[in-house]
Amino acid sequence: MDTREKLDAFQKRIDNDEKIEPKDWMPDRYRKQLIRMMSQHAHSEIVGMLPEGNWITRAPSLERKLVLLAKVQDEAGHGLYLYSSTETLGARRQELVEDYIYGTAKYSSIFNYPTLTYADICVIGWLVDGAAIVNQTMLAKSSYGPYARANIRICREESFHKKQGYEMLAKMAAGTPEQRRMAQDAVNRWWWPTLMMFGPPDDESPNSAELIRWKVKTKTNDELRQSYVDQMVMEAEAIGIKLPDPELKYNNNTGHWDFGEIPWDEFWNVIKGNGPMNRERIKARRKAYEEGAWVREAAMEYARKKQLREEKAS
Ligand code: FAQ
């Protein structure tokens, strides 16, 4: 088959909702787009451990500490599934990692904000994991098999994270005036950045059309953002939390909640590396990477020796 025929056959498989697997033929651009998106997702899970890890030693009780430790550990696991699935495309993990800690590869904008009080931990569970679930439930149906399967597992764990965040926030919102103030203040700071997690508006999203044609994404950034807002309005109301948007209003014609203008300048600034915590996050990741060099070397040596032993034995 010539390239045109291969491309047509590939698109036909996608249109028939077949999964593409690592050894199947795929256009270079499909591979490249997946490596970009999946590795960004993996980096986000790993960088995402930092804002929450910051509160492990200060959790308000042993139970809360155990829950937070388990959550942060889950995020590390998600990073690992995602790096492994990106490797099925021929990418090398070390290069991917070095691309964001020393280069220009991106990770989610949301992890460049500080966690100022324990209420931020509740809000990350509710709002950030909540947004991640809306996005990743869609990605669990992605056309690339290993990515879809990684997201199925991730979503199951994120659902638990969201429930525990919501439960903690509900308790705070029903607590003392000081606890209620902390809960509301955290929601005020995190609401707009969580709306930005879904990416720029559709008419400013250069990758969406191609990703949707290949069913890597099956919904647009704005469609996902809208379903998130619709869901969160009700959840906020149920626990007496006010979302910080005076323009939130139910629209009888569309059946959705209209919302105010997202501060997009802030988003572009954060993804260019100028958010409140970008430099600190990269510094922390560089330190961990450099101090962990001996572990990687030891693991590689162990794998090399094991392979030699197996070759000798066979
Ligand atoms: N942050 O053309 P589009 C989590 C970039 S995991 C930074 O619309 P696309 C778990 C985009 O890369 C959260 N950059 O791009 C957790 C592109 O730049 P490039 C992470 C962003 O790919 C919870 C440019 O803007 N999830 O939270 C962002 O069609 C709690 C133009 O954008 C994923 O990564 C952003 N928010 O759509 C962990 C899911 N948005 O690469 C710990 C997988 C856009 O061309 C605690 N990714 N950009 O230089 C996706 O679904 C998509 O890639 C989007 C962006 C929706 C993020």
Short mmCIF file of C-alpha atoms and ligand atoms in Angstrom, two decimals:
data_model
loop_
_atom_site.label_atom_id
_atom_site.label_comp_id
_atom_site.label_asym_id
_atom_site.label_seq_id
_atom_site.Cartn_x
_atom_site.Cartn_y
_atom_site.Cartn_z
CA MET A 1 0.00 0.00 0.00
CA ASP A 2 1.23 3.51 -0.69
CA THR A 3 1.06 6.18 2.00
CA ARG A 4 -2.31 7.56 0.82
CA GLU A 5 -3.87 4.10 0.99
CA LYS A 6 -2.34 3.48 4.41
CA LEU A 7 -3.71 6.79 5.69
CA ASP A 8 -7.18 5.99 4.37
CA ALA A 9 -7.11 2.51 5.92
CA PHE A 10 -5.95 4.02 9.23
CA GLN A 11 -8.75 6.61 9.22
CA LYS A 12 -11.25 3.86 8.41
CA ARG A 13 -10.15 1.90 11.48
CA ILE A 14 -10.56 5.03 13.60
CA ASP A 15 -14.00 5.75 12.13
CA ASN A 16 -15.02 2.15 12.96
CA ASP A 17 -13.97 2.73 16.59
CA GLU A 18 -11.17 0.17 16.41
CA LYS A 19 -8.34 0.62 18.90
CA ILE A 20 -4.88 1.33 17.50
CA GLU A 21 -2.22 -0.81 19.20
CA PRO A 22 1.56 -0.19 19.48
CA LYS A 23 2.63 -2.47 16.61
CA ASP A 24 -0.03 -1.22 14.18
CA TRP A 25 0.88 1.18 11.39
CA MET A 26 0.10 4.78 12.33
CA PRO A 27 0.88 8.16 10.74
CA ASP A 28 3.99 9.82 12.17
CA ARG A 29 1.92 12.80 13.16
CA TYR A 30 -0.52 10.61 15.16
CA ARG A 31 2.47 9.10 17.01
CA LYS A 32 3.96 12.56 17.61
CA GLN A 33 0.72 14.04 18.89
CA LEU A 34 0.22 11.11 21.26
CA ILE A 35 3.76 11.34 22.60
CA ARG A 36 3.26 15.07 23.23
CA MET A 37 -0.07 14.71 24.96
CA MET A 38 0.57 11.51 26.91
CA SER A 39 3.96 12.67 28.19
CA GLN A 40 2.49 16.02 29.25
CA HIS A 41 -0.15 14.05 31.09
CA ALA A 42 2.53 11.90 32.78
CA HIS A 43 4.57 14.96 33.81
CA SER A 44 1.41 16.53 35.25
CA GLU A 45 0.73 13.55 37.47
CA ILE A 46 4.29 13.70 38.83
CA VAL A 47 4.46 17.48 39.28
CA GLY A 48 0.94 17.25 40.73
CA MET A 49 2.37 15.38 43.72
CA LEU A 50 4.22 18.51 44.87
CA PRO A 51 1.38 20.86 45.95
CA GLU A 52 -0.28 18.06 47.95
CA GLY A 53 2.95 16.53 49.24
CA ASN A 54 3.56 19.91 50.84
CA TRP A 55 0.80 19.12 53.39
CA ILE A 56 1.53 15.49 54.31
CA THR A 57 3.43 16.43 57.47
CA ARG A 58 0.75 18.94 58.47
CA ALA A 59 -2.42 16.91 57.88
CA PRO A 60 -4.89 17.59 60.70
CA SER A 61 -5.18 13.94 61.88
CA LEU A 62 -3.59 10.54 61.38
CA GLU A 63 -6.56 9.47 59.23
CA ARG A 64 -6.19 12.53 56.99
CA LYS A 65 -2.46 11.90 56.73
CA LEU A 66 -3.03 8.30 55.60
CA VAL A 67 -5.58 9.38 53.01
CA LEU A 68 -3.29 12.10 51.64
CA LEU A 69 -0.27 9.78 51.53
CA ALA A 70 -2.31 7.23 49.59
CA LYS A 71 -3.54 9.89 47.17
CA VAL A 72 -0.07 11.28 46.46
CA GLN A 73 1.20 7.74 45.95
CA ASP A 74 -1.65 7.08 43.50
CA GLU A 75 -0.58 10.12 41.46
CA ALA A 76 2.95 8.67 41.22
CA GLY A 77 1.41 5.43 39.96
CA HIS A 78 -0.57 7.34 37.30
CA GLY A 79 2.65 8.98 36.13
CA LEU A 80 4.23 5.55 35.81
CA TYR A 81 1.35 4.00 33.81
CA LEU A 82 1.44 7.01 31.52
CA TYR A 83 5.22 6.97 30.97
CA SER A 84 4.99 3.23 30.25
CA SER A 85 2.18 3.73 27.74
CA THR A 86 4.10 6.57 26.08
CA GLU A 87 7.09 4.24 25.75
CA THR A 88 4.93 1.88 23.64
CA LEU A 89 5.16 4.60 20.96
CA GLY A 90 8.96 4.34 20.86
CA ALA A 91 9.65 7.33 23.12
CA ARG A 92 12.41 7.08 25.74
CA ARG A 93 11.32 7.91 29.27
CA GLN A 94 14.53 9.64 30.22
CA GLU A 95 14.30 11.97 27.22
CA LEU A 96 10.68 12.76 27.98
CA VAL A 97 11.46 13.62 31.57
CA GLU A 98 14.48 15.73 30.66
CA ASP A 99 12.31 17.52 28.11
CA TYR A 100 10.24 19.13 30.82
CA ILE A 101 12.72 19.51 33.64
CA TYR A 102 15.46 21.03 31.46
CA GLY A 103 13.53 21.85 28.28
CA THR A 104 10.19 23.25 27.21
CA ALA A 105 7.73 20.34 27.42
CA LYS A 106 4.59 21.29 29.29
CA TYR A 107 2.72 19.94 32.29
CA SER A 108 -0.70 21.02 33.51
CA SER A 109 -1.03 24.72 34.35
CA ILE A 110 -2.95 23.86 37.52
CA PHE A 111 0.10 22.66 39.42
CA ASN A 112 1.74 26.07 39.28
CA TYR A 113 -0.45 27.45 42.06
CA PRO A 114 0.43 27.32 45.77
CA THR A 115 -1.38 25.33 48.47
CA LEU A 116 -1.74 27.92 51.22
CA THR A 117 -3.96 26.12 53.74
CA TYR A 118 -5.23 22.60 54.34
CA ALA A 119 -8.49 23.61 52.64
CA ASP A 120 -6.49 23.72 49.40
CA ILE A 121 -5.93 19.97 49.75
CA CYS A 122 -9.70 19.41 50.00
CA VAL A 123 -10.25 21.65 46.98
CA ILE A 124 -7.58 19.91 44.89
CA GLY A 125 -9.36 16.60 45.56
CA TRP A 126 -12.76 18.02 44.67
CA LEU A 127 -12.08 20.53 41.88
CA VAL A 128 -8.76 19.42 40.34
CA ASP A 129 -9.43 15.68 40.43
CA GLY A 130 -13.01 16.52 39.41
CA ALA A 131 -11.75 18.31 36.28
CA ALA A 132 -9.22 15.55 35.59
CA ILE A 133 -12.02 12.95 35.71
CA VAL A 134 -14.19 14.84 33.21
CA ASN A 135 -11.22 15.05 30.83
CA GLN A 136 -9.91 11.53 31.41
CA THR A 137 -13.27 9.76 31.18
CA MET A 138 -13.26 11.03 27.61
CA LEU A 139 -9.63 9.93 27.16
CA ALA A 140 -10.52 6.45 28.45
CA LYS A 141 -12.28 6.07 25.08
CA SER A 142 -9.28 7.34 23.14
CA SER A 143 -8.36 5.54 19.89
CA TYR A 144 -4.89 4.56 21.17
CA GLY A 145 -5.34 1.33 23.17
CA PRO A 146 -2.58 1.73 25.80
CA TYR A 147 -3.63 5.32 26.57
CA ALA A 148 -7.32 4.42 26.80
CA ARG A 149 -6.58 1.52 29.17
CA ALA A 150 -4.28 3.65 31.36
CA ASN A 151 -7.05 6.23 31.68
CA ILE A 152 -9.66 3.66 32.69
CA ARG A 153 -7.54 2.71 35.67
CA ILE A 154 -6.60 6.31 36.47
CA CYS A 155 -10.25 7.42 36.45
CA ARG A 156 -11.20 4.76 38.98
CA GLU A 157 -8.57 6.06 41.38
CA GLU A 158 -9.31 9.74 40.67
CA SER A 159 -12.99 9.12 41.49
CA PHE A 160 -11.96 8.06 44.96
CA HIS A 161 -9.73 11.15 45.28
CA LYS A 162 -12.57 13.40 44.29
CA LYS A 163 -14.95 11.83 46.81
CA GLN A 164 -12.51 12.19 49.68
CA GLY A 165 -11.78 15.83 48.73
CA TYR A 166 -15.48 16.61 48.54
CA GLU A 167 -16.18 14.91 51.86
CA MET A 168 -13.41 16.90 53.58
CA LEU A 169 -14.57 20.16 52.05
CA ALA A 170 -18.19 19.46 53.04
CA LYS A 171 -17.03 18.96 56.64
CA MET A 172 -15.06 22.22 56.56
CA ALA A 173 -17.94 24.09 54.97
CA ALA A 174 -20.17 22.92 57.82
CA GLY A 175 -17.55 23.67 60.49
CA THR A 176 -16.55 26.73 62.52
CA PRO A 177 -16.70 30.20 60.89
CA GLU A 178 -12.88 30.03 60.45
CA GLN A 179 -13.11 26.63 58.71
CA ARG A 180 -15.92 27.91 56.48
CA ARG A 181 -13.84 30.95 55.58
CA MET A 182 -10.83 28.76 54.71
CA ALA A 183 -12.96 26.46 52.55
CA GLN A 184 -14.52 29.36 50.63
CA ASP A 185 -11.18 31.14 50.22
CA ALA A 186 -9.59 28.00 48.72
CA VAL A 187 -12.49 27.58 46.27
CA ASN A 188 -12.20 31.26 45.29
CA ARG A 189 -8.53 30.80 44.41
CA TRP A 190 -8.80 27.45 42.59
CA TRP A 191 -12.05 27.84 40.63
CA TRP A 192 -10.74 29.79 37.62
CA PRO A 193 -7.48 27.83 37.28
CA THR A 194 -9.47 24.56 37.19
CA LEU A 195 -11.51 25.91 34.28
CA MET A 196 -8.20 26.56 32.49
CA MET A 197 -7.14 22.92 32.89
CA PHE A 198 -9.32 22.02 29.89
CA GLY A 199 -7.09 24.09 27.61
CA PRO A 200 -7.72 27.23 25.55
CA PRO A 201 -11.08 28.02 23.94
CA ASP A 202 -11.83 25.86 20.88
CA ASP A 203 -11.09 28.65 18.42
CA GLU A 204 -7.59 29.04 19.93
CA SER A 205 -6.79 25.33 20.25
CA PRO A 206 -4.42 24.36 17.41
CA ASN A 207 -4.38 20.62 18.24
CA SER A 208 -8.07 19.86 18.79
CA ALA A 209 -9.26 19.37 15.20
CA GLU A 210 -6.57 16.80 14.39
CA LEU A 211 -6.93 14.98 17.73
CA ILE A 212 -10.69 14.78 17.29
CA ARG A 213 -10.40 13.50 13.71
CA TRP A 214 -8.23 10.68 15.09
CA LYS A 215 -10.50 10.21 18.14
CA VAL A 216 -7.61 10.75 20.51
CA LYS A 217 -9.97 13.35 21.99
CA THR A 218 -13.67 12.85 21.37
CA LYS A 219 -14.84 16.16 22.84
CA THR A 220 -13.52 19.68 22.52
CA ASN A 221 -11.95 21.73 25.32
CA ASP A 222 -15.06 23.95 25.59
CA GLU A 223 -17.47 20.99 25.60
CA LEU A 224 -15.61 19.37 28.49
CA ARG A 225 -15.32 22.67 30.38
CA GLN A 226 -19.08 23.15 30.09
CA SER A 227 -19.90 19.68 31.45
CA TYR A 228 -17.52 20.35 34.34
CA VAL A 229 -19.21 23.67 35.20
CA ASP A 230 -22.69 22.09 35.01
CA GLN A 231 -21.63 19.36 37.43
CA MET A 232 -19.74 21.58 39.88
CA VAL A 233 -22.49 24.18 40.27
CA MET A 234 -24.74 21.54 41.81
CA GLU A 235 -22.04 19.99 43.95
CA ALA A 236 -21.02 23.40 45.35
CA GLU A 237 -24.60 24.27 46.18
CA ALA A 238 -25.13 20.97 48.02
CA ILE A 239 -22.39 21.81 50.55
CA GLY A 240 -23.06 25.54 50.86
CA ILE A 241 -20.02 26.69 48.86
CA LYS A 242 -20.33 29.65 46.51
CA LEU A 243 -18.50 29.54 43.18
CA PRO A 244 -16.73 32.90 42.67
CA ASP A 245 -18.43 33.91 39.44
CA PRO A 246 -21.24 36.50 39.56
CA GLU A 247 -22.13 35.65 35.96
CA LEU A 248 -22.97 31.98 36.63
CA LYS A 249 -26.54 31.61 35.46
CA TYR A 250 -28.68 28.70 34.27
CA ASN A 251 -29.58 29.10 30.63
CA ASN A 252 -33.03 27.65 29.88
CA ASN A 253 -32.38 27.64 26.14
CA THR A 254 -29.16 25.60 26.23
CA GLY A 255 -29.82 23.60 29.40
CA HIS A 256 -26.35 24.57 30.64
CA TRP A 257 -24.85 27.05 33.11
CA ASP A 258 -23.43 30.19 31.50
CA PHE A 259 -20.26 31.44 33.14
CA GLY A 260 -18.07 34.55 33.12
CA GLU A 261 -14.94 35.31 31.11
CA ILE A 262 -11.96 33.10 32.02
CA PRO A 263 -8.78 35.17 32.63
CA TRP A 264 -6.96 33.72 29.61
CA ASP A 265 -3.97 36.07 29.96
CA GLU A 266 -3.21 34.37 33.24
CA PHE A 267 -3.40 30.93 31.56
CA TRP A 268 -0.97 31.85 28.75
CA ASN A 269 1.36 33.42 31.28
CA VAL A 270 1.37 30.28 33.45
CA ILE A 271 2.03 27.92 30.55
CA LYS A 272 4.92 30.15 29.43
CA GLY A 273 6.55 29.43 32.80
CA ASN A 274 5.57 32.59 34.68
CA GLY A 275 2.92 31.28 37.07
CA PRO A 276 3.23 31.73 40.83
CA MET A 277 4.99 28.36 41.39
CA ASN A 278 6.53 27.36 38.01
CA ARG A 279 10.12 27.98 39.03
CA GLU A 280 9.75 26.27 42.38
CA ARG A 281 8.10 23.20 40.82
CA ILE A 282 10.86 22.78 38.23
CA LYS A 283 13.53 23.32 40.85
CA ALA A 284 12.01 20.59 43.04
CA ARG A 285 11.75 18.16 40.12
CA ARG A 286 15.35 18.84 39.04
CA LYS A 287 16.60 18.20 42.55
CA ALA A 288 14.70 14.90 42.80
CA TYR A 289 15.89 13.83 39.35
CA GLU A 290 19.52 14.63 40.02
CA GLU A 291 19.55 13.09 43.50
CA GLY A 292 17.87 9.97 42.10
CA ALA A 293 20.53 9.39 39.42
CA TRP A 294 22.20 6.62 41.45
CA VAL A 295 18.89 4.74 41.73
CA ARG A 296 18.41 4.79 37.96
CA GLU A 297 22.00 3.69 37.41
CA ALA A 298 21.65 0.82 39.90
CA ALA A 299 18.37 -0.31 38.32
CA MET A 300 19.88 -0.26 34.82
CA GLU A 301 22.89 -2.23 36.02
CA TYR A 302 20.64 -4.77 37.71
CA ALA A 303 18.59 -5.16 34.50
CA ARG A 304 21.78 -5.50 32.42
CA LYS A 305 23.20 -8.22 34.69
CA LYS A 306 19.88 -10.06 34.79
CA GLN A 307 19.74 -10.08 31.00
CA LEU A 308 23.34 -11.39 30.81
CA ARG A 309 22.48 -14.20 33.27
CA GLU A 310 19.41 -15.13 31.26
CA GLU A 311 21.36 -15.14 28.01
CA LYS A 312 24.03 -17.40 29.56
CA ALA A 313 21.41 -19.77 30.90
CA SER A 314 19.58 -20.14 27.57
N1 FAQ B 1 -1.74 23.28 30.97
O1 FAQ B 1 -4.32 22.84 21.22
P1 FAQ B 1 -4.57 22.70 22.68
C1 FAQ B 1 -4.34 15.65 36.85
C2 FAQ B 1 -1.21 23.70 25.92
S1 FAQ B 1 -3.69 15.39 35.32
C3 FAQ B 1 -0.60 23.38 30.25
O2 FAQ B 1 -5.97 22.83 23.14
P2 FAQ B 1 -4.60 19.90 23.31
C4 FAQ B 1 -4.24 14.54 37.84
C5 FAQ B 1 -1.20 22.50 24.98
O3 FAQ B 1 -0.34 21.50 25.47
C6 FAQ B 1 -3.93 16.90 34.46
N2 FAQ B 1 -0.62 23.46 28.90
O4 FAQ B 1 -3.92 21.34 23.20
C7 FAQ B 1 -3.95 15.04 39.19
C8 FAQ B 1 -0.75 23.14 23.69
O5 FAQ B 1 0.65 23.37 23.73
P3 FAQ B 1 1.71 22.47 22.88
C9 FAQ B 1 -3.30 16.84 33.13
C10 FAQ B 1 -1.82 23.42 28.29
O6 FAQ B 1 -3.53 18.92 23.53
C11 FAQ B 1 -4.95 15.58 39.97
C12 FAQ B 1 -1.39 24.52 23.76
O7 FAQ B 1 -1.67 24.77 25.11
N3 FAQ B 1 -4.15 16.15 32.22
O8 FAQ B 1 -4.83 16.69 37.05
C13 FAQ B 1 -3.02 23.28 29.00
O9 FAQ B 1 -5.56 19.67 22.19
C14 FAQ B 1 -4.68 16.05 41.25
C15 FAQ B 1 -2.65 24.60 22.93
O10 FAQ B 1 -3.68 23.76 23.50
C16 FAQ B 1 -3.75 15.91 30.94
O11 FAQ B 1 -2.64 16.24 30.55
C17 FAQ B 1 -2.95 23.21 30.39
N4 FAQ B 1 -4.04 23.11 31.17
O12 FAQ B 1 -5.51 20.00 24.63
C18 FAQ B 1 -2.66 14.95 39.72
C19 FAQ B 1 -4.74 15.18 30.09
N5 FAQ B 1 -4.03 23.27 28.12
O13 FAQ B 1 1.74 21.11 23.51
C20 FAQ B 1 -2.39 15.41 41.02
C21 FAQ B 1 -4.23 14.94 28.70
C22 FAQ B 1 -3.48 23.40 26.89
O14 FAQ B 1 1.15 22.40 21.48
C23 FAQ B 1 -3.42 15.97 41.77
N6 FAQ B 1 -4.19 16.12 27.90
N7 FAQ B 1 -2.15 23.49 27.01
O15 FAQ B 1 3.00 23.21 23.02
C24 FAQ B 1 -5.26 16.70 27.31
O16 FAQ B 1 -6.40 16.30 27.50
C25 FAQ B 1 -5.01 17.82 26.36
O17 FAQ B 1 -3.65 17.78 25.99
C26 FAQ B 1 -5.35 19.24 26.93
C27 FAQ B 1 -4.93 20.29 25.88
C28 FAQ B 1 -6.85 19.35 27.15
C29 FAQ B 1 -4.61 19.52 28.23
#
